[in-house]
Amino acid sequence: MGYENTKRQIWLPLLLALAVVVGIFIGSSLHRSNTPTALFFPNSGSDKIQSVLKLIQDEYVDTVSVKRLEEKALEAIAKGLDPHTVYIPAEKLAEVNEPLDGEFSGIGVHFNVTSDTVVVISTVPGGPSVKVGVMPGDRIVTVNGKIIAGVKMDQDSIVKRLRGPNGSKVKIGLKRSEVKELIDVTITRDRIPLYSIDASYMVNDSIGYIKIARFARSTYQEFFEATNKLHKQGMKSVILDLRGNTGGFLDQAVQIANEFLPAGRLIVYTQGNARPRQNLYSDGKATCKNDKVVILIDEFSASASEILAGALQDNDKGTIIGRRSFGKGLVQEQIPLADNSALRLTVARYYTPTGRSIQKHYTFGSEEEYAMEISNRYAHGEFEQVDSIKFADSLKYKTPGGKIVYGGGGIMPDIFIPLDTIGINRYFRVVSARNLIYRYAFSVTDSRRNVLAKFKNVVELENYLNTINVLKGFETYARNNKVVAKPGELKVCGKIIETQLKAYIARDILDNDGFYPIISRIDNTLQKAISILKGDTGISQSKSKGGKKNIFALLLTKPRAMQLARNKA
C-alpha cells in the first residue's frame, strides 16, 4: 500500500501514539525529598524570563494573566527538551498521578453511558456504594439534585461529579428496574483501589497468565500475591502480558524481574549527566526462578515494561513474543514545585544488562515526529513482516547464552507475531465503528441481569450464553440498526463477534476474571505463548495472513483495546 493511501489511516495511530507518550512520562521513580522546589528558574545575572514577564505586566496594551504566561513558558521549556520531560500544572497533578498511585477518592462504581444515561455496571466490593445499597443496573439520574440523565455530558464531566475529596458526601438519585420512584442515597466518598494487574488465572493445569496493565506503586505486591496464588494451583510456567503497558515505576519492574533470576544477575543500570551509573542486581530470593516464562509485548509496551522484558531477555530467561516495543529508554524524576505543580524531568538513561539503550531516536522539541513513529512502523510494513525491521550491526549485542539481541529502538521479540487481520471484513468494521458489539452485549446483560448474576464462574456463564445464541441475536440487533451482513460475511467474522460478545457479557458479570479467559481464544499472540510452553519449540517467525486492512479495525478491535469500555468513579 502506497503512502498516499495511508494518510487517513495514519491519524488513529498518531492519536494512540500521543496517548502513549502522555502515559509514560513517569517511566521510573528515583528517590528524592518531597520538599517542593521554591523556584523553577535559578537566579542569574539577567533574570531574562522574569524581566520579560515583568515588562509585559507593566507595559502590555491589555491586562493579561502573568500566571498564565508563566505556565505557558514552563510548558514550552519542557517541550523543548526530550519527548518525556513534562511540566504538570497544579490543577492536573492529582489526575496525572492517580493511575500510578494505585487509588483514587470516589464512590466505588464502574459505569458506562448508554443513551445519555449513566448505568452502574458493577460496584467495588466493600466500597461506599455497596454500603448504601447501589446495585449493578442502577441508572444514575441526579447528582446533588442536578439531573444528568438524558443530558449530553462527556464522561470526564460525569467522573468529576461523582469523585471528590475523601470523606466528602454526594447525594445520588437512582432509577432501578421495577421501582417507580427514584431511590435517593447519600454516599460518603472513600479511597478506591486501582489495581494494576488486570487478571491472573490458570490457562491449564500448569500454565498461569498474568496481565500487568501498568507499573504502579502496588504492582510488585499484586504480582507476588498473584504468583503465590497460581503456584498453589499448580503453576509451573507463566505468561506475563505486557501489551499496552506504557510503564510506570522502575523499582516495580526491577522487583518483578528479580523474582525470575538467580543471585547476582544485573537487571538494569541507569546513568545520566548528573547521575553516576547505578547498577541493580538480583538478590537470589526469586520465587519464580524455576518457572518457565513467556513475555508478551507490542508497540505500546514501554518504559518499565521494556526494562522487565529486556532484563529477562538479556539474562536468557524465557521467551519474548509479539512485536517490537515502543522504545522508551529515559528515566524521569518528578520534582514538586512550590505551587503544587511538578516537573517530570529526564535525569538518566537506562540500559539493559548487555548494555543496550532501547531509546528510539528523537529530535529535541519535535513532538509530532516522535508521536508519528508508531504510525511510520505500520506504513513501512513492520506490523506485518519481521523482514521489514532493519538493525545496524552496531546495534547488535550478545547475551551470555549467545543469543543476538538489538538496541536502538525498543525490545525486539524472540518470536514475531504480526498484527492479526483474519476475520476483519466490511461487516466487522462497520459494527465495530458503531460500537454495536458492546451495545448489544450490554443489552443482554441488562435484560438478563438476575439470571446472569447467579453464575459464579466463567464456565457456567458461557454454557448459559450458548443456549441463547448471542450471535444470532446480534445479527438481528445490527439489522435493526441498519447494518446488514452480506452473504458470507458472518461466516468470516462471526467467531470474532461471538467471542467479543461473550467476553463483554462475562466482564460485566464476573469482571476481568470472566473477560480474559474468553477473549484469549482469538488472541493469536497468547495462543502462540501457550503452544511454546506446552512444548512446541518452533521459533519460526509468524507471517501475516490477512493482508493490509483498515488501520481503525486493526488497532481498535483487539483484546487490549477492548478494555476501554468502562469508567471508574
PDB file of N, CA and C in Angstrom, residues 475-558:
ATOM      1  N   GLU A 475     -27.036 -10.415  15.198  1.00  0.00           N
ATOM      2  CA  GLU A 475     -27.328 -10.170  13.783  1.00  0.00           C
ATOM      3  C   GLU A 475     -28.651  -9.418  13.633  1.00  0.00           C
ATOM      4  N   THR A 476     -29.653  -9.814  14.429  1.00  0.00           N
ATOM      5  CA  THR A 476     -30.945  -9.116  14.401  1.00  0.00           C
ATOM      6  C   THR A 476     -30.795  -7.691  14.917  1.00  0.00           C
ATOM      7  N   TYR A 477     -30.033  -7.530  15.999  1.00  0.00           N
ATOM      8  CA  TYR A 477     -29.806  -6.207  16.588  1.00  0.00           C
ATOM      9  C   TYR A 477     -29.110  -5.285  15.581  1.00  0.00           C
ATOM     10  N   ALA A 478     -28.093  -5.793  14.906  1.00  0.00           N
ATOM     11  CA  ALA A 478     -27.379  -4.988  13.914  1.00  0.00           C
ATOM     12  C   ALA A 478     -28.298  -4.610  12.758  1.00  0.00           C
ATOM     13  N   ARG A 479     -29.145  -5.557  12.327  1.00  0.00           N
ATOM     14  CA  ARG A 479     -30.084  -5.269  11.242  1.00  0.00           C
ATOM     15  C   ARG A 479     -31.053  -4.162  11.652  1.00  0.00           C
ATOM     16  N   ASN A 480     -31.506  -4.205  12.891  1.00  0.00           N
ATOM     17  CA  ASN A 480     -32.403  -3.153  13.385  1.00  0.00           C
ATOM     18  C   ASN A 480     -31.711  -1.797  13.446  1.00  0.00           C
ATOM     19  N   ASN A 481     -30.376  -1.823  13.492  1.00  0.00           N
ATOM     20  CA  ASN A 481     -29.590  -0.594  13.457  1.00  0.00           C
ATOM     21  C   ASN A 481     -29.039  -0.323  12.063  1.00  0.00           C
ATOM     22  N   LYS A 482     -29.708  -0.951  11.051  1.00  0.00           N
ATOM     23  CA  LYS A 482     -29.416  -0.685   9.642  1.00  0.00           C
ATOM     24  C   LYS A 482     -28.016  -1.131   9.203  1.00  0.00           C
ATOM     25  N   VAL A 483     -27.515  -2.196   9.830  1.00  0.00           N
ATOM     26  CA  VAL A 483     -26.272  -2.821   9.371  1.00  0.00           C
ATOM     27  C   VAL A 483     -26.593  -4.276   9.051  1.00  0.00           C
ATOM     28  N   VAL A 484     -26.583  -4.598   7.764  1.00  0.00           N
ATOM     29  CA  VAL A 484     -26.986  -5.932   7.312  1.00  0.00           C
ATOM     30  C   VAL A 484     -25.771  -6.645   6.722  1.00  0.00           C
ATOM     31  N   ALA A 485     -25.560  -7.879   7.157  1.00  0.00           N
ATOM     32  CA  ALA A 485     -24.442  -8.669   6.644  1.00  0.00           C
ATOM     33  C   ALA A 485     -24.721  -9.136   5.223  1.00  0.00           C
ATOM     34  N   LYS A 486     -23.730  -8.983   4.369  1.00  0.00           N
ATOM     35  CA  LYS A 486     -23.824  -9.529   3.021  1.00  0.00           C
ATOM     36  C   LYS A 486     -23.563 -11.036   3.077  1.00  0.00           C
ATOM     37  N   PRO A 487     -23.984 -11.774   2.050  1.00  0.00           N
ATOM     38  CA  PRO A 487     -23.778 -13.227   2.052  1.00  0.00           C
ATOM     39  C   PRO A 487     -22.318 -13.590   2.328  1.00  0.00           C
ATOM     40  N   GLY A 488     -22.108 -14.464   3.293  1.00  0.00           N
ATOM     41  CA  GLY A 488     -20.769 -14.953   3.604  1.00  0.00           C
ATOM     42  C   GLY A 488     -19.989 -14.125   4.606  1.00  0.00           C
ATOM     43  N   GLU A 489     -20.429 -12.894   4.891  1.00  0.00           N
ATOM     44  CA  GLU A 489     -19.637 -12.036   5.776  1.00  0.00           C
ATOM     45  C   GLU A 489     -19.590 -12.561   7.209  1.00  0.00           C
ATOM     46  N   LEU A 490     -20.725 -13.013   7.724  1.00  0.00           N
ATOM     47  CA  LEU A 490     -20.742 -13.519   9.099  1.00  0.00           C
ATOM     48  C   LEU A 490     -19.926 -14.803   9.237  1.00  0.00           C
ATOM     49  N   LYS A 491     -19.820 -15.552   8.170  1.00  0.00           N
ATOM     50  CA  LYS A 491     -19.004 -16.759   8.216  1.00  0.00           C
ATOM     51  C   LYS A 491     -17.545 -16.407   8.458  1.00  0.00           C
ATOM     52  N   VAL A 492     -17.121 -15.252   7.955  1.00  0.00           N
ATOM     53  CA  VAL A 492     -15.734 -14.815   8.101  1.00  0.00           C
ATOM     54  C   VAL A 492     -15.480 -14.220   9.482  1.00  0.00           C
ATOM     55  N   CYS A 493     -16.389 -13.363   9.950  1.00  0.00           N
ATOM     56  CA  CYS A 493     -16.128 -12.618  11.183  1.00  0.00           C
ATOM     57  C   CYS A 493     -16.976 -13.067  12.371  1.00  0.00           C
ATOM     58  N   GLY A 494     -17.839 -14.054  12.167  1.00  0.00           N
ATOM     59  CA  GLY A 494     -18.767 -14.450  13.221  1.00  0.00           C
ATOM     60  C   GLY A 494     -18.095 -14.922  14.489  1.00  0.00           C
ATOM     61  N   LYS A 495     -16.991 -15.680  14.362  1.00  0.00           N
ATOM     62  CA  LYS A 495     -16.309 -16.189  15.551  1.00  0.00           C
ATOM     63  C   LYS A 495     -15.772 -15.045  16.405  1.00  0.00           C
ATOM     64  N   ILE A 496     -15.205 -14.023  15.747  1.00  0.00           N
ATOM     65  CA  ILE A 496     -14.668 -12.883  16.494  1.00  0.00           C
ATOM     66  C   ILE A 496     -15.795 -12.149  17.213  1.00  0.00           C
ATOM     67  N   ILE A 497     -16.888 -11.885  16.510  1.00  0.00           N
ATOM     68  CA  ILE A 497     -18.004 -11.153  17.113  1.00  0.00           C
ATOM     69  C   ILE A 497     -18.596 -11.935  18.278  1.00  0.00           C
ATOM     70  N   GLU A 498     -18.826 -13.220  18.089  1.00  0.00           N
ATOM     71  CA  GLU A 498     -19.417 -14.028  19.156  1.00  0.00           C
ATOM     72  C   GLU A 498     -18.504 -14.070  20.382  1.00  0.00           C
ATOM     73  N   THR A 499     -17.201 -14.202  20.153  1.00  0.00           N
ATOM     74  CA  THR A 499     -16.257 -14.239  21.270  1.00  0.00           C
ATOM     75  C   THR A 499     -16.245 -12.912  22.011  1.00  0.00           C
ATOM     76  N   GLN A 500     -16.245 -11.802  21.276  1.00  0.00           N
ATOM     77  CA  GLN A 500     -16.271 -10.495  21.923  1.00  0.00           C
ATOM     78  C   GLN A 500     -17.565 -10.292  22.707  1.00  0.00           C
ATOM     79  N   LEU A 501     -18.687 -10.708  22.151  1.00  0.00           N
ATOM     80  CA  LEU A 501     -19.967 -10.584  22.856  1.00  0.00           C
ATOM     81  C   LEU A 501     -19.922 -11.323  24.189  1.00  0.00           C
ATOM     82  N   LYS A 502     -19.478 -12.563  24.156  1.00  0.00           N
ATOM     83  CA  LYS A 502     -19.406 -13.358  25.383  1.00  0.00           C
ATOM     84  C   LYS A 502     -18.435 -12.737  26.384  1.00  0.00           C
ATOM     85  N   ALA A 503     -17.300 -12.229  25.879  1.00  0.00           N
ATOM     86  CA  ALA A 503     -16.300 -11.640  26.773  1.00  0.00           C
ATOM     87  C   ALA A 503     -16.836 -10.385  27.451  1.00  0.00           C
ATOM     88  N   TYR A 504     -17.525  -9.528  26.696  1.00  0.00           N
ATOM     89  CA  TYR A 504     -18.109  -8.317  27.281  1.00  0.00           C
ATOM     90  C   TYR A 504     -19.157  -8.658  28.338  1.00  0.00           C
ATOM     91  N   ILE A 505     -20.026  -9.614  28.035  1.00  0.00           N
ATOM     92  CA  ILE A 505     -21.062 -10.002  28.997  1.00  0.00           C
ATOM     93  C   ILE A 505     -20.409 -10.584  30.250  1.00  0.00           C
ATOM     94  N   ALA A 506     -19.401 -11.433  30.052  1.00  0.00           N
ATOM     95  CA  ALA A 506     -18.709 -12.040  31.191  1.00  0.00           C
ATOM     96  C   ALA A 506     -18.013 -10.989  32.040  1.00  0.00           C
ATOM     97  N   ARG A 507     -17.478  -9.957  31.394  1.00  0.00           N
ATOM     98  CA  ARG A 507     -16.805  -8.911  32.170  1.00  0.00           C
ATOM     99  C   ARG A 507     -17.797  -8.126  33.015  1.00  0.00           C
ATOM    100  N   ASP A 508     -18.975  -7.851  32.468  1.00  0.00           N
ATOM    101  CA  ASP A 508     -19.980  -7.120  33.233  1.00  0.00           C
ATOM    102  C   ASP A 508     -20.456  -7.903  34.451  1.00  0.00           C
ATOM    103  N   ILE A 509     -20.409  -9.234  34.372  1.00  0.00           N
ATOM    104  CA  ILE A 509     -20.888 -10.065  35.475  1.00  0.00           C
ATOM    105  C   ILE A 509     -19.751 -10.513  36.391  1.00  0.00           C
ATOM    106  N   LEU A 510     -18.627 -10.934  35.813  1.00  0.00           N
ATOM    107  CA  LEU A 510     -17.527 -11.528  36.584  1.00  0.00           C
ATOM    108  C   LEU A 510     -16.255 -10.699  36.551  1.00  0.00           C
ATOM    109  N   ASP A 511     -16.313  -9.505  35.989  1.00  0.00           N
ATOM    110  CA  ASP A 511     -15.159  -8.621  35.860  1.00  0.00           C
ATOM    111  C   ASP A 511     -14.109  -9.288  34.956  1.00  0.00           C
ATOM    112  N   ASN A 512     -12.839  -8.924  35.115  1.00  0.00           N
ATOM    113  CA  ASN A 512     -11.816  -9.425  34.202  1.00  0.00           C
ATOM    114  C   ASN A 512     -11.576 -10.924  34.319  1.00  0.00           C
ATOM    115  N   ASP A 513     -11.946 -11.516  35.454  1.00  0.00           N
ATOM    116  CA  ASP A 513     -11.819 -12.968  35.590  1.00  0.00           C
ATOM    117  C   ASP A 513     -12.728 -13.695  34.601  1.00  0.00           C
ATOM    118  N   GLY A 514     -13.770 -13.025  34.143  1.00  0.00           N
ATOM    119  CA  GLY A 514     -14.616 -13.596  33.101  1.00  0.00           C
ATOM    120  C   GLY A 514     -14.177 -13.189  31.715  1.00  0.00           C
ATOM    121  N   PHE A 515     -13.667 -11.974  31.594  1.00  0.00           N
ATOM    122  CA  PHE A 515     -13.316 -11.420  30.285  1.00  0.00           C
ATOM    123  C   PHE A 515     -12.135 -12.139  29.632  1.00  0.00           C
ATOM    124  N   TYR A 516     -11.009 -12.216  30.337  1.00  0.00           N
ATOM    125  CA  TYR A 516      -9.772 -12.682  29.706  1.00  0.00           C
ATOM    126  C   TYR A 516      -9.790 -14.151  29.282  1.00  0.00           C
ATOM    127  N   PRO A 517     -10.323 -15.070  30.086  1.00  0.00           N
ATOM    128  CA  PRO A 517     -10.338 -16.462  29.616  1.00  0.00           C
ATOM    129  C   PRO A 517     -11.112 -16.656  28.317  1.00  0.00           C
ATOM    130  N   ILE A 518     -12.117 -15.825  28.069  1.00  0.00           N
ATOM    131  CA  ILE A 518     -12.892 -15.953  26.829  1.00  0.00           C
ATOM    132  C   ILE A 518     -12.182 -15.263  25.672  1.00  0.00           C
ATOM    133  N   ILE A 519     -11.747 -14.031  25.863  1.00  0.00           N
ATOM    134  CA  ILE A 519     -11.150 -13.278  24.761  1.00  0.00           C
ATOM    135  C   ILE A 519      -9.830 -13.887  24.314  1.00  0.00           C
ATOM    136  N   SER A 520      -9.182 -14.668  25.179  1.00  0.00           N
ATOM    137  CA  SER A 520      -7.892 -15.264  24.833  1.00  0.00           C
ATOM    138  C   SER A 520      -7.984 -16.202  23.633  1.00  0.00           C
ATOM    139  N   ARG A 521      -9.186 -16.697  23.338  1.00  0.00           N
ATOM    140  CA  ARG A 521      -9.342 -17.667  22.245  1.00  0.00           C
ATOM    141  C   ARG A 521      -9.090 -17.054  20.875  1.00  0.00           C
ATOM    142  N   ILE A 522      -9.257 -15.740  20.750  1.00  0.00           N
ATOM    143  CA  ILE A 522      -8.997 -15.087  19.462  1.00  0.00           C
ATOM    144  C   ILE A 522      -7.744 -14.222  19.540  1.00  0.00           C
ATOM    145  N   ASP A 523      -6.889 -14.527  20.525  1.00  0.00           N
ATOM    146  CA  ASP A 523      -5.652 -13.787  20.738  1.00  0.00           C
ATOM    147  C   ASP A 523      -4.494 -14.653  20.246  1.00  0.00           C
ATOM    148  N   ASN A 524      -4.041 -14.412  19.016  1.00  0.00           N
ATOM    149  CA  ASN A 524      -3.012 -15.257  18.412  1.00  0.00           C
ATOM    150  C   ASN A 524      -1.691 -15.217  19.165  1.00  0.00           C
ATOM    151  N   THR A 525      -1.345 -14.049  19.704  1.00  0.00           N
ATOM    152  CA  THR A 525      -0.085 -13.935  20.433  1.00  0.00           C
ATOM    153  C   THR A 525      -0.113 -14.793  21.688  1.00  0.00           C
ATOM    154  N   LEU A 526      -1.200 -14.725  22.426  1.00  0.00           N
ATOM    155  CA  LEU A 526      -1.335 -15.539  23.630  1.00  0.00           C
ATOM    156  C   LEU A 526      -1.372 -17.026  23.287  1.00  0.00           C
ATOM    157  N   GLN A 527      -2.072 -17.377  22.225  1.00  0.00           N
ATOM    158  CA  GLN A 527      -2.142 -18.782  21.841  1.00  0.00           C
ATOM    159  C   GLN A 527      -0.766 -19.320  21.444  1.00  0.00           C
ATOM    160  N   LYS A 528       0.064 -18.483  20.812  1.00  0.00           N
ATOM    161  CA  LYS A 528       1.430 -18.892  20.479  1.00  0.00           C
ATOM    162  C   LYS A 528       2.233 -19.123  21.749  1.00  0.00           C
ATOM    163  N   ALA A 529       2.061 -18.262  22.744  1.00  0.00           N
ATOM    164  CA  ALA A 529       2.766 -18.427  24.018  1.00  0.00           C
ATOM    165  C   ALA A 529       2.384 -19.748  24.678  1.00  0.00           C
ATOM    166  N   ILE A 530       1.105 -20.060  24.652  1.00  0.00           N
ATOM    167  CA  ILE A 530       0.637 -21.313  25.253  1.00  0.00           C
ATOM    168  C   ILE A 530       1.259 -22.509  24.540  1.00  0.00           C
ATOM    169  N   SER A 531       1.310 -22.454  23.206  1.00  0.00           N
ATOM    170  CA  SER A 531       1.875 -23.581  22.450  1.00  0.00           C
ATOM    171  C   SER A 531       3.363 -23.745  22.742  1.00  0.00           C
ATOM    172  N   ILE A 532       4.088 -22.636  22.911  1.00  0.00           N
ATOM    173  CA  ILE A 532       5.509 -22.707  23.254  1.00  0.00           C
ATOM    174  C   ILE A 532       5.692 -23.388  24.601  1.00  0.00           C
ATOM    175  N   LEU A 533       4.903 -22.989  25.581  1.00  0.00           N
ATOM    176  CA  LEU A 533       5.039 -23.545  26.924  1.00  0.00           C
ATOM    177  C   LEU A 533       4.564 -24.990  27.000  1.00  0.00           C
ATOM    178  N   LYS A 534       3.709 -25.380  26.069  1.00  0.00           N
ATOM    179  CA  LYS A 534       3.270 -26.782  26.022  1.00  0.00           C
ATOM    180  C   LYS A 534       4.322 -27.687  25.389  1.00  0.00           C
ATOM    181  N   GLY A 535       5.343 -27.074  24.772  1.00  0.00           N
ATOM    182  CA  GLY A 535       6.407 -27.891  24.204  1.00  0.00           C
ATOM    183  C   GLY A 535       6.636 -27.729  22.735  1.00  0.00           C
ATOM    184  N   ASP A 536       5.844 -26.889  22.067  1.00  0.00           N
ATOM    185  CA  ASP A 536       6.085 -26.591  20.658  1.00  0.00           C
ATOM    186  C   ASP A 536       7.229 -25.601  20.599  1.00  0.00           C
ATOM    187  N   THR A 537       8.447 -26.084  20.374  1.00  0.00           N
ATOM    188  CA  THR A 537       9.637 -25.240  20.448  1.00  0.00           C
ATOM    189  C   THR A 537       9.976 -24.568  19.138  1.00  0.00           C
ATOM    190  N   GLY A 538       9.098 -24.658  18.164  1.00  0.00           N
ATOM    191  CA  GLY A 538       9.361 -23.999  16.884  1.00  0.00           C
ATOM    192  C   GLY A 538       9.466 -22.500  17.058  1.00  0.00           C
ATOM    193  N   ILE A 539      10.570 -21.910  16.624  1.00  0.00           N
ATOM    194  CA  ILE A 539      10.804 -20.480  16.810  1.00  0.00           C
ATOM    195  C   ILE A 539      10.686 -19.746  15.482  1.00  0.00           C
ATOM    196  N   SER A 540       9.979 -20.338  14.545  1.00  0.00           N
ATOM    197  CA  SER A 540       9.819 -19.673  13.251  1.00  0.00           C
ATOM    198  C   SER A 540       9.000 -18.406  13.411  1.00  0.00           C
ATOM    199  N   GLN A 541       9.371 -17.381  12.663  1.00  0.00           N
ATOM    200  CA  GLN A 541       8.661 -16.116  12.740  1.00  0.00           C
ATOM    201  C   GLN A 541       7.333 -16.233  12.007  1.00  0.00           C
ATOM    202  N   SER A 542       6.271 -15.765  12.645  1.00  0.00           N
ATOM    203  CA  SER A 542       4.943 -15.829  12.036  1.00  0.00           C
ATOM    204  C   SER A 542       4.830 -14.829  10.899  1.00  0.00           C
ATOM    205  N   LYS A 543       3.993 -15.148   9.928  1.00  0.00           N
ATOM    206  CA  LYS A 543       3.724 -14.255   8.806  1.00  0.00           C
ATOM    207  C   LYS A 543       2.277 -13.810   8.848  1.00  0.00           C
ATOM    208  N   SER A 544       2.040 -12.589   8.427  1.00  0.00           N
ATOM    209  CA  SER A 544       0.667 -12.103   8.357  1.00  0.00           C
ATOM    210  C   SER A 544      -0.085 -12.853   7.270  1.00  0.00           C
ATOM    211  N   LYS A 545      -1.328 -13.241   7.567  1.00  0.00           N
ATOM    212  CA  LYS A 545      -2.130 -13.996   6.605  1.00  0.00           C
ATOM    213  C   LYS A 545      -3.286 -13.191   6.033  1.00  0.00           C
ATOM    214  N   GLY A 546      -3.464 -11.987   6.539  1.00  0.00           N
ATOM    215  CA  GLY A 546      -4.672 -11.289   6.152  1.00  0.00           C
ATOM    216  C   GLY A 546      -4.490 -10.148   5.186  1.00  0.00           C
ATOM    217  N   GLY A 547      -3.248  -9.799   4.865  1.00  0.00           N
ATOM    218  CA  GLY A 547      -3.045  -8.637   4.019  1.00  0.00           C
ATOM    219  C   GLY A 547      -3.323  -7.365   4.784  1.00  0.00           C
ATOM    220  N   LYS A 548      -3.058  -6.221   4.164  1.00  0.00           N
ATOM    221  CA  LYS A 548      -3.294  -4.954   4.855  1.00  0.00           C
ATOM    222  C   LYS A 548      -4.770  -4.633   4.906  1.00  0.00           C
ATOM    223  N   LYS A 549      -5.209  -4.169   6.058  1.00  0.00           N
ATOM    224  CA  LYS A 549      -6.610  -3.834   6.275  1.00  0.00           C
ATOM    225  C   LYS A 549      -6.704  -2.416   6.810  1.00  0.00           C
ATOM    226  N   ASN A 550      -7.924  -2.015   7.052  1.00  0.00           N
ATOM    227  CA  ASN A 550      -8.164  -0.694   7.611  1.00  0.00           C
ATOM    228  C   ASN A 550      -7.549  -0.587   8.993  1.00  0.00           C
ATOM    229  N   ILE A 551      -6.692   0.410   9.217  1.00  0.00           N
ATOM    230  CA  ILE A 551      -5.981   0.540  10.486  1.00  0.00           C
ATOM    231  C   ILE A 551      -6.926   0.739  11.659  1.00  0.00           C
ATOM    232  N   PHE A 552      -8.100   1.337  11.434  1.00  0.00           N
ATOM    233  CA  PHE A 552      -9.066   1.512  12.524  1.00  0.00           C
ATOM    234  C   PHE A 552      -9.481   0.152  13.069  1.00  0.00           C
ATOM    235  N   ALA A 553      -9.766  -0.786  12.186  1.00  0.00           N
ATOM    236  CA  ALA A 553     -10.175  -2.121  12.636  1.00  0.00           C
ATOM    237  C   ALA A 553      -9.013  -2.841  13.299  1.00  0.00           C
ATOM    238  N   LEU A 554      -7.824  -2.698  12.743  1.00  0.00           N
ATOM    239  CA  LEU A 554      -6.685  -3.436  13.257  1.00  0.00           C
ATOM    240  C   LEU A 554      -6.327  -3.024  14.675  1.00  0.00           C
ATOM    241  N   LEU A 555      -6.347  -1.739  14.959  1.00  0.00           N
ATOM    242  CA  LEU A 555      -5.863  -1.264  16.248  1.00  0.00           C
ATOM    243  C   LEU A 555      -6.943  -1.135  17.305  1.00  0.00           C
ATOM    244  N   LEU A 556      -8.195  -1.123  16.917  1.00  0.00           N
ATOM    245  CA  LEU A 556      -9.245  -0.897  17.910  1.00  0.00           C
ATOM    246  C   LEU A 556     -10.079  -2.125  18.239  1.00  0.00           C
ATOM    247  N   THR A 557      -9.869  -3.222  17.568  1.00  0.00           N
ATOM    248  CA  THR A 557     -10.773  -4.352  17.781  1.00  0.00           C
ATOM    249  C   THR A 557     -10.104  -5.530  18.452  1.00  0.00           C
ATOM    250  N   LYS A 558      -8.891  -5.368  18.922  1.00  0.00           N
ATOM    251  CA  LYS A 558      -8.195  -6.470  19.547  1.00  0.00           C
ATOM    252  C   LYS A 558      -8.331  -6.392  21.066  1.00  0.00           C
TER     253      LYS A 558
END
